[in-house]
GROMACS .gro file of C-alpha atoms in nm:
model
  149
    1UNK     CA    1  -0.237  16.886  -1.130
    2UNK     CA    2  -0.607  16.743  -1.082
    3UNK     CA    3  -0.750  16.566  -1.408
    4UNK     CA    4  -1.142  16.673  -1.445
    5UNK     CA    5  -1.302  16.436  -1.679
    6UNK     CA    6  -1.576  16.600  -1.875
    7UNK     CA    7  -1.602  16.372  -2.181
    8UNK     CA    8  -1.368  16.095  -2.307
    9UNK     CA    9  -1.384  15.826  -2.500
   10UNK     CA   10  -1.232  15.487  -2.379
   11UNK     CA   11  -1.132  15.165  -2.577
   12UNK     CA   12  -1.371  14.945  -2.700
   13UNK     CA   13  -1.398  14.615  -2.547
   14UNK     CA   14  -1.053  14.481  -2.693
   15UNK     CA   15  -0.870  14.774  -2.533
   16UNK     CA   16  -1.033  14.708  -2.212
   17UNK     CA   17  -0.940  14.359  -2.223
   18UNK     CA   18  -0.594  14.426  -2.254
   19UNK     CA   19  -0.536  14.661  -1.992
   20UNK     CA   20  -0.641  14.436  -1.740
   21UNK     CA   21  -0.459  14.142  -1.926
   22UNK     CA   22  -0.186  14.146  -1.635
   23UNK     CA   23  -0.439  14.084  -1.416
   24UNK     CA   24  -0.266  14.353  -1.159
   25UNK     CA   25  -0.564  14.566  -1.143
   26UNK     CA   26  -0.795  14.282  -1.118
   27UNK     CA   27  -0.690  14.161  -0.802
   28UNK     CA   28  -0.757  14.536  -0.665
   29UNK     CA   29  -1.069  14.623  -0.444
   30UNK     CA   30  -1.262  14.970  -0.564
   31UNK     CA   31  -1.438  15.081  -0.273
   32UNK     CA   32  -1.711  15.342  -0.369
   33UNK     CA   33  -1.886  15.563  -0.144
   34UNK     CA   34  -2.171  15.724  -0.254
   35UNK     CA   35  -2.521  15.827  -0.053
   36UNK     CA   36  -2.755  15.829  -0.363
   37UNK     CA   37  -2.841  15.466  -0.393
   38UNK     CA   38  -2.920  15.478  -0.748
   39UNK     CA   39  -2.535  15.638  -0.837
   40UNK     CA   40  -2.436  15.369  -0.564
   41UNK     CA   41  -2.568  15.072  -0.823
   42UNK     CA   42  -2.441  15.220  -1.137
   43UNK     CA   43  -2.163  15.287  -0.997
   44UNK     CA   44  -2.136  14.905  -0.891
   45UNK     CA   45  -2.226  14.804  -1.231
   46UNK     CA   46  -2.025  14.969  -1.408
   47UNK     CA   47  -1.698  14.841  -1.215
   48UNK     CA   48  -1.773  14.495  -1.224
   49UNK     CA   49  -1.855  14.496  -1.600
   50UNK     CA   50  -1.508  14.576  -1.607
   51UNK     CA   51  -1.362  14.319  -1.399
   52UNK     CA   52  -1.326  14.505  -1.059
   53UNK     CA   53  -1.348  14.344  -0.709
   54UNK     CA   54  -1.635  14.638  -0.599
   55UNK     CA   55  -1.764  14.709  -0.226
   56UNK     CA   56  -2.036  14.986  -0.185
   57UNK     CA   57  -2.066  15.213   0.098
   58UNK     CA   58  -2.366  15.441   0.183
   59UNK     CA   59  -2.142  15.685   0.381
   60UNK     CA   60  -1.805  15.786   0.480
   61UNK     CA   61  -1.886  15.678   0.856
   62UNK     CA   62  -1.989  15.339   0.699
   63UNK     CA   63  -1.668  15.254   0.560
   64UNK     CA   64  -1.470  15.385   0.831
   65UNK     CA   65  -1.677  15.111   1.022
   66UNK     CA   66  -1.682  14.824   0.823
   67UNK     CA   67  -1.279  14.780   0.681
   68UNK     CA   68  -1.066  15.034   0.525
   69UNK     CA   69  -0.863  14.984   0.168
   70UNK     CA   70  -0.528  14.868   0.133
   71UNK     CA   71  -0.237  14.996  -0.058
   72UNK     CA   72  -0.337  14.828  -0.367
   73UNK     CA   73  -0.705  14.914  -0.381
   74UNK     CA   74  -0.857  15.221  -0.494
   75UNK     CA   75  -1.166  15.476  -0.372
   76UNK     CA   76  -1.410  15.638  -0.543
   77UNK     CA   77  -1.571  15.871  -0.299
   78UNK     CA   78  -1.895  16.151  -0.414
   79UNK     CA   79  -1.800  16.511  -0.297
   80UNK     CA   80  -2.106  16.568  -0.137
   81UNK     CA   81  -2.261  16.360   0.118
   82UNK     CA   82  -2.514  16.426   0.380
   83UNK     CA   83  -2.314  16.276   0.698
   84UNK     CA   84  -1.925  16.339   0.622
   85UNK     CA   85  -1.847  16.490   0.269
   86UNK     CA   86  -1.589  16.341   0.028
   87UNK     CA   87  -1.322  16.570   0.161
   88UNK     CA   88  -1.356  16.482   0.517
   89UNK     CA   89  -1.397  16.093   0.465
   90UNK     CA   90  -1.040  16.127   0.260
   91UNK     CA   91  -0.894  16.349   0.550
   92UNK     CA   92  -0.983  16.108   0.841
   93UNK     CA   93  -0.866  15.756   0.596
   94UNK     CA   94  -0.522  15.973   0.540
   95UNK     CA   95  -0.471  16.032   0.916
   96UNK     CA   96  -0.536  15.654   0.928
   97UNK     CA   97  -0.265  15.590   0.690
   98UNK     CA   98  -0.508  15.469   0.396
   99UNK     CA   99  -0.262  15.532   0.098
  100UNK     CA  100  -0.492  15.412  -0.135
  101UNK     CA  101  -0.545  15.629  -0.436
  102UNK     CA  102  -0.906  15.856  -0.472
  103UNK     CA  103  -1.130  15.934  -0.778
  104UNK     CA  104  -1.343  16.184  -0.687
  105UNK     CA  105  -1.678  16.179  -0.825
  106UNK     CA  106  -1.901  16.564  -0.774
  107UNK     CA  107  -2.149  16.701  -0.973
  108UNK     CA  108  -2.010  17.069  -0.842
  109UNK     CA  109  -1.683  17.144  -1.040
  110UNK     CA  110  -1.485  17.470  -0.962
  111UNK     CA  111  -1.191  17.578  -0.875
  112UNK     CA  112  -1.218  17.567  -0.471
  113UNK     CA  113  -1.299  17.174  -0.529
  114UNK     CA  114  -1.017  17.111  -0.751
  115UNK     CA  115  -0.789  17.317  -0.489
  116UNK     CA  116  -0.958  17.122  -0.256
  117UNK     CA  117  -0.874  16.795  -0.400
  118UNK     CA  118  -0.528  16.911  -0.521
  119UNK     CA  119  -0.407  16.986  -0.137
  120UNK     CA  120  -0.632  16.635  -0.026
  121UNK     CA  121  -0.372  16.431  -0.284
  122UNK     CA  122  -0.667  16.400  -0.510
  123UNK     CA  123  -0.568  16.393  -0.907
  124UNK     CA  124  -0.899  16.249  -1.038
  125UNK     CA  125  -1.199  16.375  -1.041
  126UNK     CA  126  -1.547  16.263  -1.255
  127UNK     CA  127  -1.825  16.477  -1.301
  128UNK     CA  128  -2.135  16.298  -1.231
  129UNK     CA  129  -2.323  16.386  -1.555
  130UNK     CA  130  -2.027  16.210  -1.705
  131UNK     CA  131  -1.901  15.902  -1.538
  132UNK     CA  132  -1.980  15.618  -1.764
  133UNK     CA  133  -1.770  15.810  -2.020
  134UNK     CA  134  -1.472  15.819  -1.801
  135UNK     CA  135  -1.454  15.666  -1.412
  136UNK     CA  136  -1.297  15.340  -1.558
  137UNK     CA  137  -1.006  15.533  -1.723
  138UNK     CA  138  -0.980  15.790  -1.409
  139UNK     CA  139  -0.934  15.451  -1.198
  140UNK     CA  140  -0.706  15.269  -1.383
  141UNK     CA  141  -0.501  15.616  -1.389
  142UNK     CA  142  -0.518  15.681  -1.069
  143UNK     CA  143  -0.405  15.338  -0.950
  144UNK     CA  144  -0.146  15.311  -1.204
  145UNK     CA  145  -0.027  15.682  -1.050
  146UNK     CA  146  -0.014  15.470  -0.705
  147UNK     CA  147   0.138  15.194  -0.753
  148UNK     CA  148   0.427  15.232  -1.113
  149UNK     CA  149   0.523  14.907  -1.266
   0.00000   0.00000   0.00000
């Protein structure tokens, strides 16, 4: 099934210190994708305060351009975006063999997005009134998911 964060609570600093103490997900790339520049910088922030190699995008058609993920990195993509929404931008990395694992981040839950993102391979997804409270966990889920010790 899809996991929709509303609120969680993660572990303090010592817990987040030793989930990344094998250093596996530290070597990972999160590319984010976001068109609201302001979400785009938080989003930044709030990766890299955790350890996370982070590029930003400003589109789907931007990334597409500039480099695509690899197997071990991970996307967070927003639903909705003004050139190519979330959806499409995972449909046209997928036909490009991007296996990468996707947290979706939308501020418009409901069941057609989480069927949506069900049938897209999609098992995360943040609401945007909530994603300091739980993107890092969805991440480190997802990628986990991915790629099993």
């Amino acid at each position: 099934g899809v996991s929709v964060a509303r609120r969680q609570q993660l572990p303090g600093a010592a817990g987040r210190a030793a989930a990344l103490a094998d250093g596996e997900l530290r070597q990972a790339t999160i590319f984010v994708v976001e068109d609201d520049q302001d979400v785009l910088v938080s989003l930044r922030f709030l990766l890299e305060t955790e350890g996370f190699n982070v590029r930003t995008f400003a589109s789907g058609p931007a990334l597409l351009a500039e480099g695509l993920p690899g197997p071990g990195d991970c996307l967070v993509v927003d639903y909705k975006m003004a050139e190519m929404d979330g959806f499409e931008l995972i449909e046209r990395l997928r036909s490009q063999r991007v296996s990468a694992p996707v947290v979706l981040v939308t501020a418009y839950p409901g069941p057609a997005v989480s069927a949506r993102a069900e049938s897209s391979g999609v098992r995360h997804i943040v609401l945007k009134p909530h994603i300091e409270d739980s993107l890092i966990g969805h991440v480190r889920a997802a990628m986990r998911e991915a790629h099993p010790a």
